[in-house]
mmCIF file of C-alpha atoms in Angstrom:
data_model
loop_
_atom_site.group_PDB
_atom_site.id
_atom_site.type_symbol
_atom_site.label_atom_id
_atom_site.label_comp_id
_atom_site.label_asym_id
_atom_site.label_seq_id
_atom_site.Cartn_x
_atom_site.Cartn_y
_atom_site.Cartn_z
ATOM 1 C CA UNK F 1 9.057 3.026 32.465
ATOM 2 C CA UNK F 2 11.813 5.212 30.910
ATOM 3 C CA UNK F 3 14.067 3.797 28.300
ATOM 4 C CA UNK F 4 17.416 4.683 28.438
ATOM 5 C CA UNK F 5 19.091 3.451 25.358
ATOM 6 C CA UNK F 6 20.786 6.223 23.822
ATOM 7 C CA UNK F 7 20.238 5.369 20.368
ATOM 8 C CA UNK F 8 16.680 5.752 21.226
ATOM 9 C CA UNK F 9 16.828 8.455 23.543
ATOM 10 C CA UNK F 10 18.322 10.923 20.535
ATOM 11 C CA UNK F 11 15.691 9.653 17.599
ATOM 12 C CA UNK F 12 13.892 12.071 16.141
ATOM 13 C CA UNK F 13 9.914 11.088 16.396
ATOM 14 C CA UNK F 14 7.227 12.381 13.673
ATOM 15 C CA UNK F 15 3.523 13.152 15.025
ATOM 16 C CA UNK F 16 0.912 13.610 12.326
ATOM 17 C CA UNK F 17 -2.546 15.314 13.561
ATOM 18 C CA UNK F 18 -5.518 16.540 12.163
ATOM 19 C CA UNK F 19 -6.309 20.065 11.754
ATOM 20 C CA UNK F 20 -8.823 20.441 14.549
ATOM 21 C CA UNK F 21 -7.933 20.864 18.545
ATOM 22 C CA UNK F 22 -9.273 17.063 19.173
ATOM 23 C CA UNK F 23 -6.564 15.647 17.124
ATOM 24 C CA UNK F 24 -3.458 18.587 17.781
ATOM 25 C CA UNK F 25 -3.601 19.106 21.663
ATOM 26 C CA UNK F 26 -3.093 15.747 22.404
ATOM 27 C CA UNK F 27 0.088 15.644 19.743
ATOM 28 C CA UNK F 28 1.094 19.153 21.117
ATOM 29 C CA UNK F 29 1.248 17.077 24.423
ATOM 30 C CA UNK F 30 3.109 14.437 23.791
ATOM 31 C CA UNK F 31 5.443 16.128 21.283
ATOM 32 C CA UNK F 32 6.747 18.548 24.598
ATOM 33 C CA UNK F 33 7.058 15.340 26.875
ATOM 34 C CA UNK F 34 9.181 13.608 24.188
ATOM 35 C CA UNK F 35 10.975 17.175 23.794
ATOM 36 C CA UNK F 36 11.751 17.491 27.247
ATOM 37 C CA UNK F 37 13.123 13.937 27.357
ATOM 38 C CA UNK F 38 15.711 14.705 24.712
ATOM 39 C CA UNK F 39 14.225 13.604 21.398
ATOM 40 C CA UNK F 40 13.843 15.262 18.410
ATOM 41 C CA UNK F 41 10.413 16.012 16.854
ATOM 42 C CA UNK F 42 8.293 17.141 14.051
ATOM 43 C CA UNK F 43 4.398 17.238 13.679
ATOM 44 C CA UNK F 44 2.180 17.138 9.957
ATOM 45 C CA UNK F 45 -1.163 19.045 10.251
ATOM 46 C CA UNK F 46 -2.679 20.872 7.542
ATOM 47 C CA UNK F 47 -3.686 24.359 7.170
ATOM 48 C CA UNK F 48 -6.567 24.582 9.489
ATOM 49 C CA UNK F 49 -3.839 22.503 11.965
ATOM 50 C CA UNK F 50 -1.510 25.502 10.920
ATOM 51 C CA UNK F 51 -4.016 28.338 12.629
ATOM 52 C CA UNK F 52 -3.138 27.189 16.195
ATOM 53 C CA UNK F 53 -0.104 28.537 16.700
ATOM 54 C CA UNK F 54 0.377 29.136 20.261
ATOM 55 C CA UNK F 55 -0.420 25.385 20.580
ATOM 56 C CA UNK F 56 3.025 24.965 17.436
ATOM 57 C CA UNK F 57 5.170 27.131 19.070
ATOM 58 C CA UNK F 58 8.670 25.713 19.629
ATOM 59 C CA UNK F 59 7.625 22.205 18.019
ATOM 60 C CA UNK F 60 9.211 22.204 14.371
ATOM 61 C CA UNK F 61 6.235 21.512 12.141
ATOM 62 C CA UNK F 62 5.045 21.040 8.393
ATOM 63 C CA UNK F 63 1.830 22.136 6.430
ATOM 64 C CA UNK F 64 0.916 19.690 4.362
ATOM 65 C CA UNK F 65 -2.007 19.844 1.708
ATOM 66 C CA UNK F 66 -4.748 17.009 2.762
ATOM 67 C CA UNK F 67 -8.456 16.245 1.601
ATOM 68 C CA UNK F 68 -11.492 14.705 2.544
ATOM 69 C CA UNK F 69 -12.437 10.898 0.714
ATOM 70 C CA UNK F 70 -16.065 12.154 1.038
ATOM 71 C CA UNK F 71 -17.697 13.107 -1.783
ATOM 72 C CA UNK F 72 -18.238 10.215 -4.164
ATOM 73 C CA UNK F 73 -16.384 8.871 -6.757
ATOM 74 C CA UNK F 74 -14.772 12.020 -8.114
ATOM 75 C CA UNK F 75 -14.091 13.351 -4.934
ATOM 76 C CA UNK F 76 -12.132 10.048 -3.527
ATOM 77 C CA UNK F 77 -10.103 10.668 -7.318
ATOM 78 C CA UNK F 78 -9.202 14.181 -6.412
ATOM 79 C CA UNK F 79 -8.638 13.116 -2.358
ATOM 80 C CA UNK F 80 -6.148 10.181 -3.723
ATOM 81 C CA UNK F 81 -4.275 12.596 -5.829
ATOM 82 C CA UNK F 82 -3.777 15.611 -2.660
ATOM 83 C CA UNK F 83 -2.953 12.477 -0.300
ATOM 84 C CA UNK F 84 0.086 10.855 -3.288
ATOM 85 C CA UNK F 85 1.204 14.583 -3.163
ATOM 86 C CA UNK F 86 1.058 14.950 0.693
ATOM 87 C CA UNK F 87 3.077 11.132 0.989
ATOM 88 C CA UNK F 88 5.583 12.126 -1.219
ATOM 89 C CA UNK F 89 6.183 15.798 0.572
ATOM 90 C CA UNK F 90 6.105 14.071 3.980
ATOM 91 C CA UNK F 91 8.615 10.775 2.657
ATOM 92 C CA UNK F 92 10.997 13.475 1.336
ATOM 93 C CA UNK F 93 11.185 15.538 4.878
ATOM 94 C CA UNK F 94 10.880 12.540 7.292
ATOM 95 C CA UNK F 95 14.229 11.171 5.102
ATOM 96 C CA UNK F 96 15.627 14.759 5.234
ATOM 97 C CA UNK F 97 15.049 15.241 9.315
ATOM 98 C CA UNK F 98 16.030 11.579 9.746
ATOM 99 C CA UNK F 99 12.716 10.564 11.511
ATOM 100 C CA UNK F 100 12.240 6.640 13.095
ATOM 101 C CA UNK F 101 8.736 6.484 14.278
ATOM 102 C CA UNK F 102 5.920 8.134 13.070
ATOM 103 C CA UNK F 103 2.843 8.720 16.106
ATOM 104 C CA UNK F 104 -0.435 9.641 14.337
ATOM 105 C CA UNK F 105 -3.421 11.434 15.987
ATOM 106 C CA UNK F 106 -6.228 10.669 13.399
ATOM 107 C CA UNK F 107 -8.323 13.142 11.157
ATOM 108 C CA UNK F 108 -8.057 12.626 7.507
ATOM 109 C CA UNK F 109 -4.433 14.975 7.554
ATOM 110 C CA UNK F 110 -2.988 11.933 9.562
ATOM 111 C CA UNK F 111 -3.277 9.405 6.743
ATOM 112 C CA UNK F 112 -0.598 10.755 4.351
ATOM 113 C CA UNK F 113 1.844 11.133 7.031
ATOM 114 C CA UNK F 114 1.541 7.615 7.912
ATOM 115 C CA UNK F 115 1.496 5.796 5.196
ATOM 116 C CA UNK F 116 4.891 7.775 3.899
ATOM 117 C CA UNK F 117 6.535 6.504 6.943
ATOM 118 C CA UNK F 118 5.495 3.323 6.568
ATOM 119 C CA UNK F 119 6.648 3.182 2.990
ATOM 120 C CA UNK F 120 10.135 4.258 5.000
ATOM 121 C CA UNK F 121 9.789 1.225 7.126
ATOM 122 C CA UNK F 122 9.266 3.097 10.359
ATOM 123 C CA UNK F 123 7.200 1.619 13.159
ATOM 124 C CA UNK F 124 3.984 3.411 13.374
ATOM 125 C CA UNK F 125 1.854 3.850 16.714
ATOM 126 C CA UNK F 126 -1.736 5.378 16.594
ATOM 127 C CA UNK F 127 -3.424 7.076 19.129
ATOM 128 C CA UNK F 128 -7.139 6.868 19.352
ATOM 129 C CA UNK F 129 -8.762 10.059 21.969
ATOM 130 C CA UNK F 130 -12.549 8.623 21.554
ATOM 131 C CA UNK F 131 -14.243 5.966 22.786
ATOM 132 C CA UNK F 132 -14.089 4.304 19.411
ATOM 133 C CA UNK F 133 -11.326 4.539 16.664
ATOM 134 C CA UNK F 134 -11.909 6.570 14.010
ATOM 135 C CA UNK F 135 -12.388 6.324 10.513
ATOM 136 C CA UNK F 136 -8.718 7.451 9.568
ATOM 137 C CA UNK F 137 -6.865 5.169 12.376
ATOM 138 C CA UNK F 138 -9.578 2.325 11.514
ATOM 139 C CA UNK F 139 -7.917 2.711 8.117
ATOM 140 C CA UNK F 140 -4.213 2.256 9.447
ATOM 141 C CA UNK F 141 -4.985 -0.293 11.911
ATOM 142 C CA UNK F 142 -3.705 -2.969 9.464
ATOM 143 C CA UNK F 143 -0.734 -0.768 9.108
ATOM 144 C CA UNK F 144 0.188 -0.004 13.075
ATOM 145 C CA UNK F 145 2.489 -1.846 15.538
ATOM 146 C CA UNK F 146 0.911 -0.409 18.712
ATOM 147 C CA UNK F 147 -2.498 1.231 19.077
ATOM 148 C CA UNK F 148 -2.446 3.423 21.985
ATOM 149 C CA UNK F 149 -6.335 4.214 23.275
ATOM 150 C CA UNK F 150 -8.021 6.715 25.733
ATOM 151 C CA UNK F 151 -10.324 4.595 27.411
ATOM 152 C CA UNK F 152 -10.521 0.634 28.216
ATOM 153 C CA UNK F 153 -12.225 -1.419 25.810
ATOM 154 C CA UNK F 154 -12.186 0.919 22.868
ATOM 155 C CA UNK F 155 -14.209 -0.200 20.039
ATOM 156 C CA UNK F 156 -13.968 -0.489 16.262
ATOM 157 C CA UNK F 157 -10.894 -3.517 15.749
ATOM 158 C CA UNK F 158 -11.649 -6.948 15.909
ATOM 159 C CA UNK F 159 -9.995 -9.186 18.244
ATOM 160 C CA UNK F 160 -6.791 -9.951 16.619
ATOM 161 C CA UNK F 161 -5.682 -6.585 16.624
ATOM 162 C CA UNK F 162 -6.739 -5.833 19.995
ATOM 163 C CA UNK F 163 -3.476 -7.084 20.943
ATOM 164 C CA UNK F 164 -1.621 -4.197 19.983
ATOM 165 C CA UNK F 165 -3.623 -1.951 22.229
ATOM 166 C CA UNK F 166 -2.507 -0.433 25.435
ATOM 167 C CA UNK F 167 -4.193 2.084 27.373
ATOM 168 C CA UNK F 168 -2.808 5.215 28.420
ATOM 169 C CA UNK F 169 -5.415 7.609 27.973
ATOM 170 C CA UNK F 170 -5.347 10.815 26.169
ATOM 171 C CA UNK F 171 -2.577 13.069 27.044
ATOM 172 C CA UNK F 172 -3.578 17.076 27.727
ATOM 173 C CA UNK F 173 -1.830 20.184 27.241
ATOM 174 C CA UNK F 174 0.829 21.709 29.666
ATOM 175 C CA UNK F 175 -1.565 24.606 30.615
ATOM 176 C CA UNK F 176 -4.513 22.236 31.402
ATOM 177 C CA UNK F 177 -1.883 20.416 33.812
ATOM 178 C CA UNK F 178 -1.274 23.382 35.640
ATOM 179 C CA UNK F 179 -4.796 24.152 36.083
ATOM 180 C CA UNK F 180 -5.506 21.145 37.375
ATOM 181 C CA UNK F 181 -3.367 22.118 40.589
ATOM 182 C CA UNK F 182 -5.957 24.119 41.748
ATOM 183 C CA UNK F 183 -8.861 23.186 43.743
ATOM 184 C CA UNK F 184 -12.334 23.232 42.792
ATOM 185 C CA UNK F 185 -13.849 26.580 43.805
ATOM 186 C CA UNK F 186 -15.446 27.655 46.643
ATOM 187 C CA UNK F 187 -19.751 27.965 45.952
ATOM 188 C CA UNK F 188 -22.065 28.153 48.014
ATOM 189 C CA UNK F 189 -26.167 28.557 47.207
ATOM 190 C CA UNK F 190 -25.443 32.914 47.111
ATOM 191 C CA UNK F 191 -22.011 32.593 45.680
ATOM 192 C CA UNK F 192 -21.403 34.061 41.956
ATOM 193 C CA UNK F 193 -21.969 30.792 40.162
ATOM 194 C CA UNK F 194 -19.066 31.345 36.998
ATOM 195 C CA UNK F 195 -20.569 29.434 33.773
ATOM 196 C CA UNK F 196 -18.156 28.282 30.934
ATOM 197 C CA UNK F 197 -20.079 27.235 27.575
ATOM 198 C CA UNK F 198 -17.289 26.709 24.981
ATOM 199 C CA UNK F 199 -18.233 24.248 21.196
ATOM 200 C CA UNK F 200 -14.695 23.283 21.069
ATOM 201 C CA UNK F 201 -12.457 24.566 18.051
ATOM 202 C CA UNK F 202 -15.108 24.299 15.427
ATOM 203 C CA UNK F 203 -17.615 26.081 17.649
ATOM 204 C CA UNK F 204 -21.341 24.884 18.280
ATOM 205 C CA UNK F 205 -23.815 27.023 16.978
ATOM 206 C CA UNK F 206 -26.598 25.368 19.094
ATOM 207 C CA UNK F 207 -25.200 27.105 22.135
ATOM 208 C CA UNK F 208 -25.872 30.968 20.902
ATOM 209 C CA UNK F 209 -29.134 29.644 20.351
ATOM 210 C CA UNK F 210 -30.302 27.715 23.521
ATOM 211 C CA UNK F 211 -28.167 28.816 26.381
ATOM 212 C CA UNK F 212 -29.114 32.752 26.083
ATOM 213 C CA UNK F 213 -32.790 31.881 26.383
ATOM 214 C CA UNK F 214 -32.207 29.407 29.517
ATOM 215 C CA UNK F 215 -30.046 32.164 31.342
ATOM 216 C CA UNK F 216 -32.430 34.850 30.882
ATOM 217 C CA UNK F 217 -35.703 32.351 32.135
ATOM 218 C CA UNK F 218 -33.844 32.049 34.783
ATOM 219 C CA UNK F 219 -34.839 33.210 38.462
ATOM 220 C CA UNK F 220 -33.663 37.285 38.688
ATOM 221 C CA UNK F 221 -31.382 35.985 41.821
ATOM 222 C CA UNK F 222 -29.818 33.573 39.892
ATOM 223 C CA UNK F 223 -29.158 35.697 37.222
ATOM 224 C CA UNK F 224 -27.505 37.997 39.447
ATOM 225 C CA UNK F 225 -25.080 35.300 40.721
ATOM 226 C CA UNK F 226 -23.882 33.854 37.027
ATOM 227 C CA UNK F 227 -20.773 34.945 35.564
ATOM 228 C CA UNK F 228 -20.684 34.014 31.826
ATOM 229 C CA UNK F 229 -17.697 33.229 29.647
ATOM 230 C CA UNK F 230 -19.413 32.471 26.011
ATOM 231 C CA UNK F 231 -17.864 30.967 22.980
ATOM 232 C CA UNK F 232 -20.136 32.119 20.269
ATOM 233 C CA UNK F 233 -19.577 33.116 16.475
ATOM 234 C CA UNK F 234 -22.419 34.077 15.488
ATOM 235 C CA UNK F 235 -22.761 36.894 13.309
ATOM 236 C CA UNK F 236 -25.703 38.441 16.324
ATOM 237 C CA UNK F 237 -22.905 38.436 18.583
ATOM 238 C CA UNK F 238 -23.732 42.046 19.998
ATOM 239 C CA UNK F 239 -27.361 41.345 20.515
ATOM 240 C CA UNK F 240 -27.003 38.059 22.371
ATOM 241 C CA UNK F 241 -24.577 40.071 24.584
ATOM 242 C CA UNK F 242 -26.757 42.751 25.229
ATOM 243 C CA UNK F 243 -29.750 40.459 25.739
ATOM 244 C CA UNK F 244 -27.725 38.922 28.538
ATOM 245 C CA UNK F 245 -26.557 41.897 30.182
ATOM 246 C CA UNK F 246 -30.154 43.262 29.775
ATOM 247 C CA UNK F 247 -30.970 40.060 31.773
ATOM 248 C CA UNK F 248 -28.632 41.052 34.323
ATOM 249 C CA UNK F 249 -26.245 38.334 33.591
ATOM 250 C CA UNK F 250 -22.697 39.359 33.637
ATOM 251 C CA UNK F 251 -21.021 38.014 30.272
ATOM 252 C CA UNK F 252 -17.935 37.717 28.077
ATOM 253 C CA UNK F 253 -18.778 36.233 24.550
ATOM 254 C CA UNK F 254 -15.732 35.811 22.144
ATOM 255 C CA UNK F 255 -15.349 33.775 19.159
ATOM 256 C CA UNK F 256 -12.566 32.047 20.441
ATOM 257 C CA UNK F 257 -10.775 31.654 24.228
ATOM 258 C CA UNK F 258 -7.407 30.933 24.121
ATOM 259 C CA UNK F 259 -7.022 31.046 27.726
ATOM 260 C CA UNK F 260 -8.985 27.551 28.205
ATOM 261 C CA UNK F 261 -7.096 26.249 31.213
ATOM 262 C CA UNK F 262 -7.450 29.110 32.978
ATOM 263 C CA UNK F 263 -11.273 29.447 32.213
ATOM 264 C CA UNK F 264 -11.739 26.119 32.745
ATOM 265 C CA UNK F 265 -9.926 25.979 36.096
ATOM 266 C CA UNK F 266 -12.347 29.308 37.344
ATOM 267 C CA UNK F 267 -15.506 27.127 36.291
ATOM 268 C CA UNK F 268 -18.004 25.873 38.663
ATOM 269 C CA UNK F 269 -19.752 24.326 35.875
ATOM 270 C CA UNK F 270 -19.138 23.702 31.862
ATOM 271 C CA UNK F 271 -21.149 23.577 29.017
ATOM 272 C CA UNK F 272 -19.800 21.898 25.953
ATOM 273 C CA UNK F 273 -19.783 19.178 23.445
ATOM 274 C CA UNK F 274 -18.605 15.788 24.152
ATOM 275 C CA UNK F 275 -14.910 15.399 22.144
ATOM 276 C CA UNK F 276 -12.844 13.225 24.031
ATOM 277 C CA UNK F 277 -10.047 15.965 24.235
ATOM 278 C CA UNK F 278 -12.857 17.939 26.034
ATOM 279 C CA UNK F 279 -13.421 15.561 27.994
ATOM 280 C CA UNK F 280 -10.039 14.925 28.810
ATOM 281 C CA UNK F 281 -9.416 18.036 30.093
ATOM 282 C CA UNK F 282 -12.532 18.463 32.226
ATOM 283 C CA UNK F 283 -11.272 15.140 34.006
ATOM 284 C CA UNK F 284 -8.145 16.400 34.852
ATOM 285 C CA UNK F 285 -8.671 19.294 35.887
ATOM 286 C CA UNK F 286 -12.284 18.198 37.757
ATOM 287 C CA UNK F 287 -14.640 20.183 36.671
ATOM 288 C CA UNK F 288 -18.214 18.930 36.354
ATOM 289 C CA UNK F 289 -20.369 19.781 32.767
ATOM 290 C CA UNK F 290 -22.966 19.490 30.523
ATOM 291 C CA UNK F 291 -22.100 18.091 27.468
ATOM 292 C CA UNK F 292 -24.201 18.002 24.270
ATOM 293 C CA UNK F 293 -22.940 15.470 21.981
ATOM 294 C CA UNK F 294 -22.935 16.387 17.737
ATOM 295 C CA UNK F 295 -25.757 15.287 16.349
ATOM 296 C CA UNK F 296 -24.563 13.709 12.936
ATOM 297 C CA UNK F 297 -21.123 13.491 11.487
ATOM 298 C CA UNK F 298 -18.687 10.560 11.549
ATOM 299 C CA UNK F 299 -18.451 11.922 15.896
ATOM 300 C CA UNK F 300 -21.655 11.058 16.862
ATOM 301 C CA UNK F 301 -21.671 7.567 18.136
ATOM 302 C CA UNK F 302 -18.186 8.593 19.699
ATOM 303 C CA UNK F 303 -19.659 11.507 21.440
ATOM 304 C CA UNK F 304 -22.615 10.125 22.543
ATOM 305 C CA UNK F 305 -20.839 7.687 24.006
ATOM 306 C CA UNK F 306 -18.213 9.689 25.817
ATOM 307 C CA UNK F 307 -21.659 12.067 27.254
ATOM 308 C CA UNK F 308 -23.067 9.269 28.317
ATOM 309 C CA UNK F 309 -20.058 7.473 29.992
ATOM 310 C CA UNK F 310 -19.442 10.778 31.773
ATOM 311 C CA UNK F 311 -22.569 10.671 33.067
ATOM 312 C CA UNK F 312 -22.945 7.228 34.049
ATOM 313 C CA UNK F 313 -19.537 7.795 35.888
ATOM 314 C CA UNK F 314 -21.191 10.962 37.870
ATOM 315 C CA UNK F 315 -19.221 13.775 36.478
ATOM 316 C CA UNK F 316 -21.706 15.152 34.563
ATOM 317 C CA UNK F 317 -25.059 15.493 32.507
ATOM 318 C CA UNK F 318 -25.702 14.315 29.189
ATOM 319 C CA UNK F 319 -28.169 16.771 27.417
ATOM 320 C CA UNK F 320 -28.846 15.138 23.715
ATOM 321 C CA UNK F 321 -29.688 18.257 20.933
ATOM 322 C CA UNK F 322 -30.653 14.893 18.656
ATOM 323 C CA UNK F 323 -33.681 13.519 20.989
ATOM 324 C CA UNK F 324 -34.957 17.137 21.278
ATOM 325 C CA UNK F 325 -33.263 16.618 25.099
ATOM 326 C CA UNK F 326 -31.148 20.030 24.700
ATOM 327 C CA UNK F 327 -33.585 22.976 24.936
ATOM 328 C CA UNK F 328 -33.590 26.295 26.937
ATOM 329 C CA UNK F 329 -36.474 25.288 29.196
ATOM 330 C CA UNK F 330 -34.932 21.863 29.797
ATOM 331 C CA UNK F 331 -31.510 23.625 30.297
ATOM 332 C CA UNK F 332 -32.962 26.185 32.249
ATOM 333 C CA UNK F 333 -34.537 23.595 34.571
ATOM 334 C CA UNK F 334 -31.150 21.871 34.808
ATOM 335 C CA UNK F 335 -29.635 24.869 35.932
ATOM 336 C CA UNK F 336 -31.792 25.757 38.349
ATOM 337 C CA UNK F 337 -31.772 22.362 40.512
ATOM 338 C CA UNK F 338 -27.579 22.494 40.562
ATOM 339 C CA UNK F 339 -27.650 26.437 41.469
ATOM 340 C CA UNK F 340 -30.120 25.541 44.123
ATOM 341 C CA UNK F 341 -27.624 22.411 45.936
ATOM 342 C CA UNK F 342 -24.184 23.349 45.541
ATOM 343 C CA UNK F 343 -23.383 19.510 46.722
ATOM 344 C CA UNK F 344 -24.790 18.504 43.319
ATOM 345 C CA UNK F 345 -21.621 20.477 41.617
ATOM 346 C CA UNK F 346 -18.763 19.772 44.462
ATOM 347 C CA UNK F 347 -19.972 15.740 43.994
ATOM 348 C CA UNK F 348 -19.413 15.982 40.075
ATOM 349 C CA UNK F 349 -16.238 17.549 40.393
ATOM 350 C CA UNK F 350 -14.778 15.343 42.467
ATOM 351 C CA UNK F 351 -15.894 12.259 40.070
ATOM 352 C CA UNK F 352 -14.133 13.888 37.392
ATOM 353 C CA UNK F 353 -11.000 14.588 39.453
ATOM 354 C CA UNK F 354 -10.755 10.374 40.249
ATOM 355 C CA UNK F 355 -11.163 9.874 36.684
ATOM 356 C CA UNK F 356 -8.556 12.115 35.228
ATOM 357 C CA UNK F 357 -5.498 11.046 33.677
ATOM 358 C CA UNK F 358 -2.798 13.890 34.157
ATOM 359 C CA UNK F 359 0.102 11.454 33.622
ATOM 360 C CA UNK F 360 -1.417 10.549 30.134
ATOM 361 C CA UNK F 361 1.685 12.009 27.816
ATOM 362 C CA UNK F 362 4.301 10.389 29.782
ATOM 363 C CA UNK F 363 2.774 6.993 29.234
ATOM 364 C CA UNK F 364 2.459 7.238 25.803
ATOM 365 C CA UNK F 365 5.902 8.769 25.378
ATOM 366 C CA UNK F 366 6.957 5.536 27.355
ATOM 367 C CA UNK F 367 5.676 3.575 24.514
ATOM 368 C CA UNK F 368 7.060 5.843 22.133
ATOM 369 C CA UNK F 369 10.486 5.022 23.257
ATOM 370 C CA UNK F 370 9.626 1.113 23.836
ATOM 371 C CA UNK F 371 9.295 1.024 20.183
ATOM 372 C CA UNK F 372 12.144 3.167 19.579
ATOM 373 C CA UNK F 373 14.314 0.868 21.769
ATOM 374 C CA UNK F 374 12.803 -1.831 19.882
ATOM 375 C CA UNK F 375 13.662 -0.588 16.667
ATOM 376 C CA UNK F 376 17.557 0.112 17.142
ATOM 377 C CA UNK F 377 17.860 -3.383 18.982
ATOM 378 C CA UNK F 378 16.424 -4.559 15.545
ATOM 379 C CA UNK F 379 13.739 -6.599 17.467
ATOM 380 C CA UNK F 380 11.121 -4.285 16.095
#
């Protein structure tokens, strides 16, 4: 559905995010599809929000300063205090920029953004990327007109406000798009097997820790055959690189990629946590992975959940680092069965390609301008 009303077609649309890649692609996303269809748009992050700016380029955007509630009763003082100063920065530039709906992402630097254009009187749609809403858009629900989710059945709202939910799932980058053009590729039991093991934007320490040992336990032939792209921070950098290539594994190790989409479209097999933009992108573009869920944080249930959906589904292999499930000799076993029946790989793929969902920004920009439409017909 594309609506045409003009009035709607020219409105300028606000898109609040949180400051880590889970929350920002998908906004990134969506802000370039509502771009491309003629509307105007701005995006709220914060500072670490700020850092990606390859994913900010052309998309007008403002820094805004944002807090954490956690930390007890002083902390939830001080957090009140940044968010009145972040609602009052945000009213003032949303009035300036002449913004009529505001589209948050979650993450605590979504909250301020909202609530300022509610106090404006602008409809206000959420989008919710994990399998259950988050603490920040559990906090708006009571606030939202639409509640747009990832995944069918997505938990955390009682029944009355499931009515404002509509699926579209969770929209993916431009680059990941592309990727997913290409087919999966070619393996076969002697091929060079190529290995992606990335922790997502925060990193995942876990990873410099377990996957070097699993690689280098591995068979000498199948050490040969892996080519290793490794997202790893750790201040031992060199030495787990030159343990590797000692091992006769051929690696890359970086504290960052920020060619993803073409990494992940080379991959015969990932290695990652279980975010639902991460999995988002592995769907569309088909690749099959192991994914290790976080073990504590406000994610866990959600990423446990996602792992073990994407398993159930046959895309992949949930590996849990809280059950004591995510170890090098249990990786290394793991490793060793899929390197020795390429079918095992090809099969996952193509379970992940049926359940991707590559026209995810379009539908949500669809519902973006329903409410717009809404809105100047004054039935919203």
């Amino acid at each position: 559905m594309r609506v045409e009303d003009a009035g709607a077609r020219r409105a300028t649309v606000g898109l609040a995010a949180g400051g880590t890649g889970g929350h920002l692609f998908p906004a990134e996303a969506l802000a370039r599809e509502l771009q491309a269809r003629g509307h105007g748009v701005v995006l709220y992050t914060e500072a670490r929000g700020a850092r990606f700016t390859r994913a900010l380029e052309g998309i007008p955007h403002r820094v805004l300063p944002a807090r954490s509630l956690a930390g007890g009763p002083a902390g939830k003082l001080a957090a009140a205090a940044v968010i009145a100063r972040a609602v009052l920065a945000a009213r003032a530039d949303m009035k300036r920029r002449g913004v009529a709906l505001i589209a948050g992402f979650g993450g605590y630097p979504s909250f301020a953004p909202a609530l300022a254009g509610r106090s404006l009187g602008l409809p206000l749609l959420l989008h919710e990327q994990g399998s259950r809403l988050s603490m920040a858009n559990r906090q708006l629900l009571r606030f939202a007109d639409r509640v747009a989710t990832s995944f069918a059945g997505t938990g955390g709202a009682d029944a009355d406000a499931r009515g404002r939910f509509v699926e579209t799932g969770n929209p993916v980058r431009a680059s990941i798009l592309e990727a997913a053009s290409a087919p999966y590729p070619s393996l076969d039991a002697a091929a060079p097997l190529r290995l992606l093991v990335v922790g997502g934007s925060q990193g995942a320490a876990v990873f410099g820790r377990v996957v070097p040992p699993a690689l280098e336990a591995l068979p000498a032939e199948l050490r040969a055959r892996i080519r290793l792209s490794l997202q790893y921070r750790g201040d031992d950098a060199d030495a787990v690189a030159a343990g590797l290539r000692a091992a006769g594994i051929e690696v890359e190790l970086r504290p960052f990629f920020d060619d993803m989409a073409a990494r992940l479209r080379d991959a015969h097999l990932v290695i990652t946590r279980a975010g639902a933009t991460t999995i988002a992108d592995l769907l569309v573009v088909g690749r099959p992975a192991i994914v290790v869920p976080i073990p504590q944080g406000g994610s866990r249930e959600e990423q446990r959940g996602n792992a073990e959906a994407l398993e159930r589904l046959g895309a992949g292999w949930c590996m849990r680092e809280d059950d004591g499930g995510f170890t090098a000799s249990a990786l290394a076993d793991r490793l060793r069965v899929l390197a020795a029946d390429p079918s095992i790989l090809t099969g996952a793929a193509a379970a992940a390609a049926r359940l991707g969902r590559p026209d995810a920004a379009a539908r949500l920009a669809d519902e973006v301008e329903a409410m717009l439409a809404a809105r100047a017909s004054g039935a919203g």
